[in-house]
XYZ file of C-alpha atoms in Angstrom:
438
model
C 13.751 -2.853 29.977
C 14.132 -2.785 33.742
C 11.144 -1.644 35.794
C 10.544 -1.425 39.440
C 8.499 -4.136 41.113
C 4.849 -4.426 39.927
C 5.356 -1.780 37.315
C 5.482 -4.351 34.548
C 2.209 -5.893 35.497
C 0.604 -2.464 35.944
C 1.728 -1.416 32.461
C 0.502 -4.672 30.930
C -2.905 -4.216 32.508
C -2.971 -0.559 31.636
C -2.233 -1.409 28.000
C -5.315 -3.651 27.857
C -7.431 -0.863 29.530
C -6.268 1.990 27.485
C -7.093 0.060 24.170
C -10.699 -0.542 25.278
C -13.825 1.552 24.330
C -15.404 1.179 27.876
C -12.886 2.697 30.322
C -13.019 6.484 29.510
C -16.874 6.323 28.678
C -17.448 4.409 31.979
C -15.455 7.145 33.897
C -17.393 10.008 32.156
C -20.564 8.241 32.949
C -19.754 7.900 36.626
C -18.734 11.674 36.651
C -22.041 12.526 34.970
C -23.975 10.694 37.612
C -22.022 12.525 40.402
C -22.513 15.919 38.750
C -26.235 15.260 38.050
C -26.771 14.271 41.746
C -25.013 17.401 42.943
C -27.026 19.540 40.634
C -30.366 18.010 41.805
C -29.332 18.470 45.453
C -28.405 22.089 44.912
C -30.860 23.508 42.311
C -33.900 22.648 44.414
C -32.767 25.444 46.868
C -31.461 27.712 44.122
C -32.878 30.750 42.562
C -31.902 32.460 39.341
C -30.521 36.078 39.472
C -32.173 38.484 37.119
C -29.134 38.845 34.826
C -29.150 35.102 34.229
C -32.746 34.989 33.029
C -31.590 35.605 29.441
C -29.592 32.373 29.659
C -31.902 30.223 31.870
C -35.456 31.293 30.945
C -38.207 30.202 33.294
C -39.822 26.961 32.081
C -42.718 24.921 33.480
C -42.568 21.389 34.668
C -44.165 20.062 31.466
C -41.957 22.274 29.294
C -38.851 20.911 31.115
C -40.023 17.320 30.859
C -40.627 17.856 27.044
C -37.140 19.429 26.556
C -35.214 16.791 28.486
C -37.025 14.017 26.644
C -36.282 15.493 23.330
C -32.697 16.004 24.295
C -32.212 12.622 25.595
C -33.732 11.083 22.374
C -31.611 13.190 20.126
C -28.426 12.418 22.048
C -28.827 8.596 21.996
C -29.636 8.778 18.370
C -26.329 10.697 17.753
C -24.417 8.277 19.956
C -25.633 5.368 17.949
C -24.593 7.097 14.731
C -21.082 7.842 16.364
C -20.763 4.188 17.390
C -21.820 3.007 13.870
C -19.176 5.390 12.301
C -16.644 4.032 14.647
C -17.342 0.393 13.776
C -17.190 1.226 10.028
C -13.789 2.861 10.501
C -12.531 -0.244 12.429
C -13.751 -2.652 9.745
C -12.178 -0.530 7.127
C -8.920 -0.341 9.050
C -8.984 -4.064 9.594
C -9.340 -4.827 5.806
C -7.063 -2.217 4.450
C -4.307 -1.810 7.065
C -4.534 -5.130 8.999
C -6.364 -6.368 12.016
C -3.433 -5.779 14.330
C -3.765 -2.042 13.553
C -7.074 -1.936 15.358
C -5.090 -1.329 18.496
C -3.981 1.942 17.159
C -7.582 2.964 16.346
C -8.861 1.853 19.704
C -6.068 3.642 21.541
C -7.178 6.952 20.175
C -8.286 9.110 23.056
C -10.373 11.494 20.911
C -12.746 8.816 19.889
C -13.011 7.505 23.406
C -13.702 10.914 24.937
C -16.369 11.816 22.235
C -18.210 8.531 22.876
C -17.948 9.156 26.599
C -19.296 12.705 26.353
C -22.342 11.627 24.354
C -23.209 8.737 26.641
C -22.762 10.822 29.722
C -24.977 13.675 28.459
C -27.720 11.106 27.712
C -27.335 9.704 31.235
C -27.509 13.240 32.685
C -30.699 14.041 30.834
C -32.124 10.635 31.811
C -31.500 11.024 35.487
C -32.815 14.587 35.444
C -35.983 13.473 33.698
C -36.436 10.722 36.301
C -36.208 13.190 39.280
C -38.196 16.046 37.463
C -41.465 15.103 39.138
C -39.999 15.854 42.603
C -39.297 19.403 41.556
C -42.856 20.941 41.588
C -42.627 24.411 43.265
C -39.234 25.748 42.316
C -39.513 26.959 38.730
C -35.954 28.391 38.932
C -34.623 24.867 39.709
C -36.484 23.488 36.610
C -34.885 26.291 34.426
C -31.443 25.450 35.759
C -31.701 21.802 35.051
C -33.168 22.438 31.587
C -30.472 25.042 30.892
C -27.557 22.682 31.951
C -29.021 19.938 29.727
C -29.159 22.320 26.818
C -25.681 23.396 27.296
C -24.372 19.882 27.513
C -26.314 19.198 24.246
C -24.606 22.169 22.578
C -21.278 20.616 23.785
C -22.249 17.372 22.098
C -22.972 19.055 18.884
C -19.294 20.354 18.821
C -18.145 16.892 19.849
C -19.975 15.349 16.866
C -18.468 17.875 14.436
C -15.097 17.307 15.910
C -15.602 13.472 15.661
C -16.492 13.531 12.030
C -13.426 15.620 11.175
C -11.169 13.482 13.453
C -12.409 10.226 11.984
C -12.040 11.520 8.479
C -8.380 12.402 9.195
C -7.705 9.493 11.297
C -8.376 6.856 8.646
C -5.888 8.383 6.190
C -2.944 6.142 5.583
C -0.319 8.740 6.376
C -2.025 9.508 9.665
C -2.090 5.882 10.682
C 1.573 5.441 9.788
C 2.395 8.643 11.867
C 0.396 7.275 14.900
C 2.293 4.005 14.775
C 5.542 5.807 14.606
C 4.452 8.239 17.399
C 3.559 5.374 19.647
C 7.077 3.848 18.999
C 8.639 7.284 20.004
C 6.511 7.340 23.145
C 7.631 3.893 24.249
C 11.367 4.374 23.322
C 12.432 5.353 26.949
C 10.950 2.084 28.360
C 12.027 -0.082 25.402
C 15.605 1.141 25.406
C 16.346 2.814 28.736
C 19.502 4.910 28.921
C 22.412 3.386 30.817
C 22.344 6.052 33.543
C 18.783 4.696 34.490
C 20.186 1.471 35.884
C 22.706 2.718 38.417
C 22.843 -0.471 40.244
C 23.399 -2.764 37.290
C 26.495 -3.282 35.033
C 27.152 -5.516 32.052
C 28.848 -8.874 32.806
C 30.727 -11.181 30.482
C 28.758 -14.249 29.970
C 31.707 -16.469 30.889
C 31.527 -15.009 34.487
C 27.850 -16.055 34.964
C 28.596 -19.265 36.925
C 25.841 -21.803 36.559
C 25.893 -23.760 39.788
C 24.668 -27.379 40.262
C 21.873 -26.198 42.403
C 19.265 -25.144 39.822
C 15.569 -25.389 39.140
C 13.871 -24.673 35.877
C 10.353 -23.218 35.510
C 8.256 -24.355 32.561
C 5.363 -22.683 30.861
C 1.908 -23.729 31.998
C 0.041 -22.002 29.239
C -0.030 -21.272 25.477
C 0.189 -17.468 25.156
C 2.558 -14.562 24.322
C 5.022 -13.279 26.795
C 3.996 -9.571 27.308
C 6.329 -8.374 30.024
C 9.156 -9.646 32.273
C 10.105 -8.038 35.487
C 13.869 -8.142 35.235
C 14.357 -5.828 38.181
C 12.434 -8.234 40.461
C 14.453 -11.289 39.158
C 17.792 -9.802 40.238
C 16.442 -8.528 43.690
C 14.730 -11.576 44.912
C 16.340 -13.864 47.611
C 19.978 -12.568 47.383
C 21.080 -14.790 50.261
C 20.123 -17.956 48.223
C 20.281 -17.121 44.592
C 23.451 -16.665 42.544
C 21.904 -15.989 39.052
C 18.920 -16.270 36.848
C 18.758 -17.347 33.179
C 15.649 -16.230 31.175
C 15.048 -18.213 27.930
C 12.210 -16.076 26.674
C 11.722 -12.388 25.779
C 8.638 -10.126 25.409
C 6.862 -10.979 22.132
C 7.719 -14.653 22.253
C 4.893 -17.224 21.936
C 5.334 -20.087 24.298
C 3.496 -23.416 24.517
C 2.908 -25.513 27.601
C 6.188 -27.172 28.694
C 8.587 -24.590 27.203
C 11.381 -23.606 29.532
C 10.948 -20.134 30.885
C 13.478 -19.413 33.678
C 16.311 -21.286 35.328
C 17.242 -20.211 38.765
C 20.746 -21.050 40.086
C 21.284 -21.132 43.932
C 24.243 -21.098 46.305
C 22.798 -24.281 47.936
C 19.710 -26.480 47.497
C 16.581 -24.313 46.836
C 13.045 -25.396 47.350
C 10.452 -25.416 44.517
C 8.167 -23.132 46.486
C 10.658 -20.348 46.463
C 11.449 -20.720 42.790
C 7.709 -20.891 41.914
C 7.218 -17.237 43.000
C 9.484 -16.227 40.068
C 6.703 -17.158 37.734
C 4.965 -13.944 38.836
C 7.625 -11.939 37.232
C 6.437 -12.858 33.773
C 2.999 -11.648 32.429
C 1.407 -13.618 29.651
C -1.462 -12.585 27.354
C -3.331 -13.543 24.241
C -1.509 -10.881 22.121
C 1.719 -9.069 21.798
C 2.033 -5.558 23.328
C 4.554 -2.802 22.872
C 5.387 -2.565 26.586
C 8.739 -4.261 26.347
C 8.782 -5.239 22.637
C 10.789 -2.896 20.404
C 9.718 -4.998 17.280
C 6.051 -4.460 17.972
C 5.744 -0.964 16.430
C 8.132 -1.956 13.616
C 5.872 -4.901 12.767
C 2.909 -2.673 12.599
C 4.439 -0.404 10.071
C 5.673 -3.554 8.122
C 2.200 -4.907 8.138
C 0.808 -1.676 6.686
C 3.383 -1.802 3.875
C 2.639 -5.392 3.083
C -1.112 -4.700 2.857
C -0.342 -1.762 0.546
C 1.714 -3.958 -1.612
C -0.927 -6.775 -1.935
C -2.532 -7.178 -5.365
C -5.920 -6.120 -3.964
C -4.706 -2.749 -2.734
C -1.491 -2.054 -4.895
C -0.567 1.189 -3.173
C 3.296 1.590 -3.381
C 3.109 5.165 -1.999
C 1.842 3.952 1.383
C 4.610 1.328 1.438
C 7.215 4.094 0.599
C 5.887 6.201 3.516
C 6.328 3.225 5.810
C 9.807 2.675 4.646
C 10.637 6.240 5.536
C 9.334 5.862 8.983
C 11.119 2.519 9.373
C 14.335 4.152 8.454
C 13.710 6.951 11.025
C 12.985 4.236 13.699
C 16.212 2.370 12.970
C 18.233 5.590 13.278
C 16.653 6.472 16.526
C 17.142 3.132 17.958
C 20.830 3.181 16.869
C 21.309 6.302 19.044
C 20.205 4.332 22.117
C 22.114 1.610 23.860
C 20.476 -1.810 23.735
C 20.309 -3.662 27.011
C 23.104 -6.259 27.624
C 22.571 -9.981 27.462
C 24.195 -10.487 30.636
C 24.119 -8.028 33.574
C 24.834 -8.236 37.386
C 23.089 -6.405 40.187
C 25.859 -4.664 42.152
C 23.689 -4.543 45.273
C 22.744 -8.296 45.359
C 25.460 -9.864 43.293
C 22.866 -11.781 41.311
C 23.596 -12.097 37.590
C 20.959 -12.260 34.876
C 21.399 -13.861 31.532
C 18.590 -13.182 29.021
C 17.663 -12.968 25.356
C 17.546 -9.307 24.291
C 16.859 -7.341 21.118
C 19.507 -6.084 18.722
C 19.516 -3.474 16.157
C 20.438 -5.996 13.416
C 17.274 -8.052 14.162
C 15.265 -4.739 14.063
C 16.666 -3.943 10.630
C 15.945 -7.414 9.345
C 12.339 -7.244 10.659
C 11.891 -3.729 9.062
C 13.009 -4.492 5.630
C 13.029 -8.205 4.802
C 9.311 -8.887 4.158
C 8.765 -5.462 2.351
C 11.681 -6.375 0.019
C 10.184 -9.677 -0.750
C 6.575 -8.390 -1.335
C 7.807 -5.364 -3.388
C 10.272 -7.142 -5.656
C 8.038 -6.503 -8.627
C 7.687 -2.786 -7.898
C 10.745 -0.908 -9.141
C 9.649 2.177 -7.044
C 9.894 0.047 -3.877
C 13.299 -1.376 -4.995
C 14.695 2.089 -5.677
C 13.357 3.478 -2.347
C 14.693 0.435 -0.483
C 18.216 1.348 -1.867
C 17.624 4.923 -0.783
C 16.743 3.731 2.794
C 19.905 1.631 2.781
C 22.066 4.469 1.692
C 20.626 6.775 4.377
C 21.067 4.164 7.133
C 24.604 3.464 5.989
C 25.393 7.195 6.520
C 23.959 7.281 10.051
C 24.839 3.858 11.373
C 28.185 2.583 12.688
C 30.433 0.636 10.412
C 29.693 -2.565 12.169
C 26.215 -2.619 10.536
C 27.502 -1.837 6.982
C 27.873 -5.474 6.020
C 24.357 -6.147 7.161
C 23.149 -3.288 4.980
C 25.316 -4.498 2.023
C 23.527 -7.917 2.332
C 20.072 -6.110 2.189
C 21.182 -4.107 -0.934
C 22.571 -7.266 -2.606
C 19.325 -9.104 -1.908
C 17.309 -6.156 -3.305
C 19.253 -6.039 -6.504
C 19.150 -9.930 -6.901
C 15.316 -10.027 -6.496
C 14.899 -7.154 -8.980
C 17.188 -8.951 -11.542
C 14.713 -11.923 -11.516
C 11.934 -9.636 -12.730
C 11.460 -8.090 -16.205
C 12.131 -4.332 -16.076
C 13.039 -1.832 -18.841
C 16.599 -0.774 -19.434
C 15.834 2.593 -17.940
C 14.669 1.114 -14.716
C 17.626 -1.316 -14.524
C 19.991 1.624 -15.017
C 18.254 3.525 -12.085
C 18.615 0.554 -9.834
C 22.374 0.204 -10.719
C 22.874 3.888 -10.089
C 21.121 3.581 -6.719
C 23.367 0.564 -5.874
C 26.394 2.575 -6.966
C 25.438 5.442 -4.587
C 25.015 2.990 -1.771
C 28.339 1.464 -2.234
C 30.021 4.888 -2.397
C 28.337 6.102 0.722
C 30.498 6.081 3.829
């Protein structure tokens, strides 16, 4: 969870930009304007070799004007259709998978690039059409502009075909679940960095974090979510004055105005102006992000499963797929070392006490709500027991009591429902296999 100075803010800002539908299209539109300007500056002095006449036939000014106008009209029509299809997919995803899954849709680069290419081609044709009247003598230039516009339109046709196929594939439940799981895998290095990545920090016993009498506490001035915390900066700032920093919040927490955020402990009396600068180490926003929040991707998969188990959808197969991915996520996180609650910077001797994530809380987040929502589905109960059994075989023995509590809760909730003898026997066998697993 440690980042170099400013990296946490940059990642938070980039998270907002990358999940928008304007950034990549805006960049492609700017590139289109530059390319069109270069083409218009060059083609007016260009001539077409004889061997290229088959690809760029000679056209008149009126013919070029009609062609560019037709292409521009067709492209903007296709662009409006693409945007409409995107909105339909977003509405369907919001209703079926949950509104927080819209981030996964909007993060998709394929959709952003296709929309950007369509809009950029329309802009290219529009600018070319606007400057067409200035090209009166050179018919080769008219042919080159018309040919380039036609080639870009052909590219747009392939983009539309790809977009339809991509969108049809992307809205499938299994694909959405896999995307959420892939996002989690992509963020695992920043969420749970390896110990060798922090060469200047080592764990410290909380008893050795001496809280001095010279302390100042910073309180929240807004009502928002904590998106990122620059822990690296906290343990490197003012080493001559500061002995330690205690952080009361973690990424993903919601704070209201007046909640305590940070307490700074000094070697002597410290001014409020110095401590106020520590506020910049925390980035707040209107929503949670996966930048420093290991439970974010887990919560997304849980939300998909809960929607699938709702009476209006009633799709236990999707929930089972989510359980498989959640099990894999827990196994992967188990193989990584979670950051310590208390660390000390060996270069500055500043200690840091913070709230961190633990695998036990991740397991609870992954299975608690699904177990409660799926208590009336025997298929969900059986698969939960299967997941517990698999986790028990992969996780250290210190987590076995927690998994035993989950298994006991699953069998208890199922016993409160009316199932056939066959189903009850299957659940008892699953529980027996879980208990026998080592």
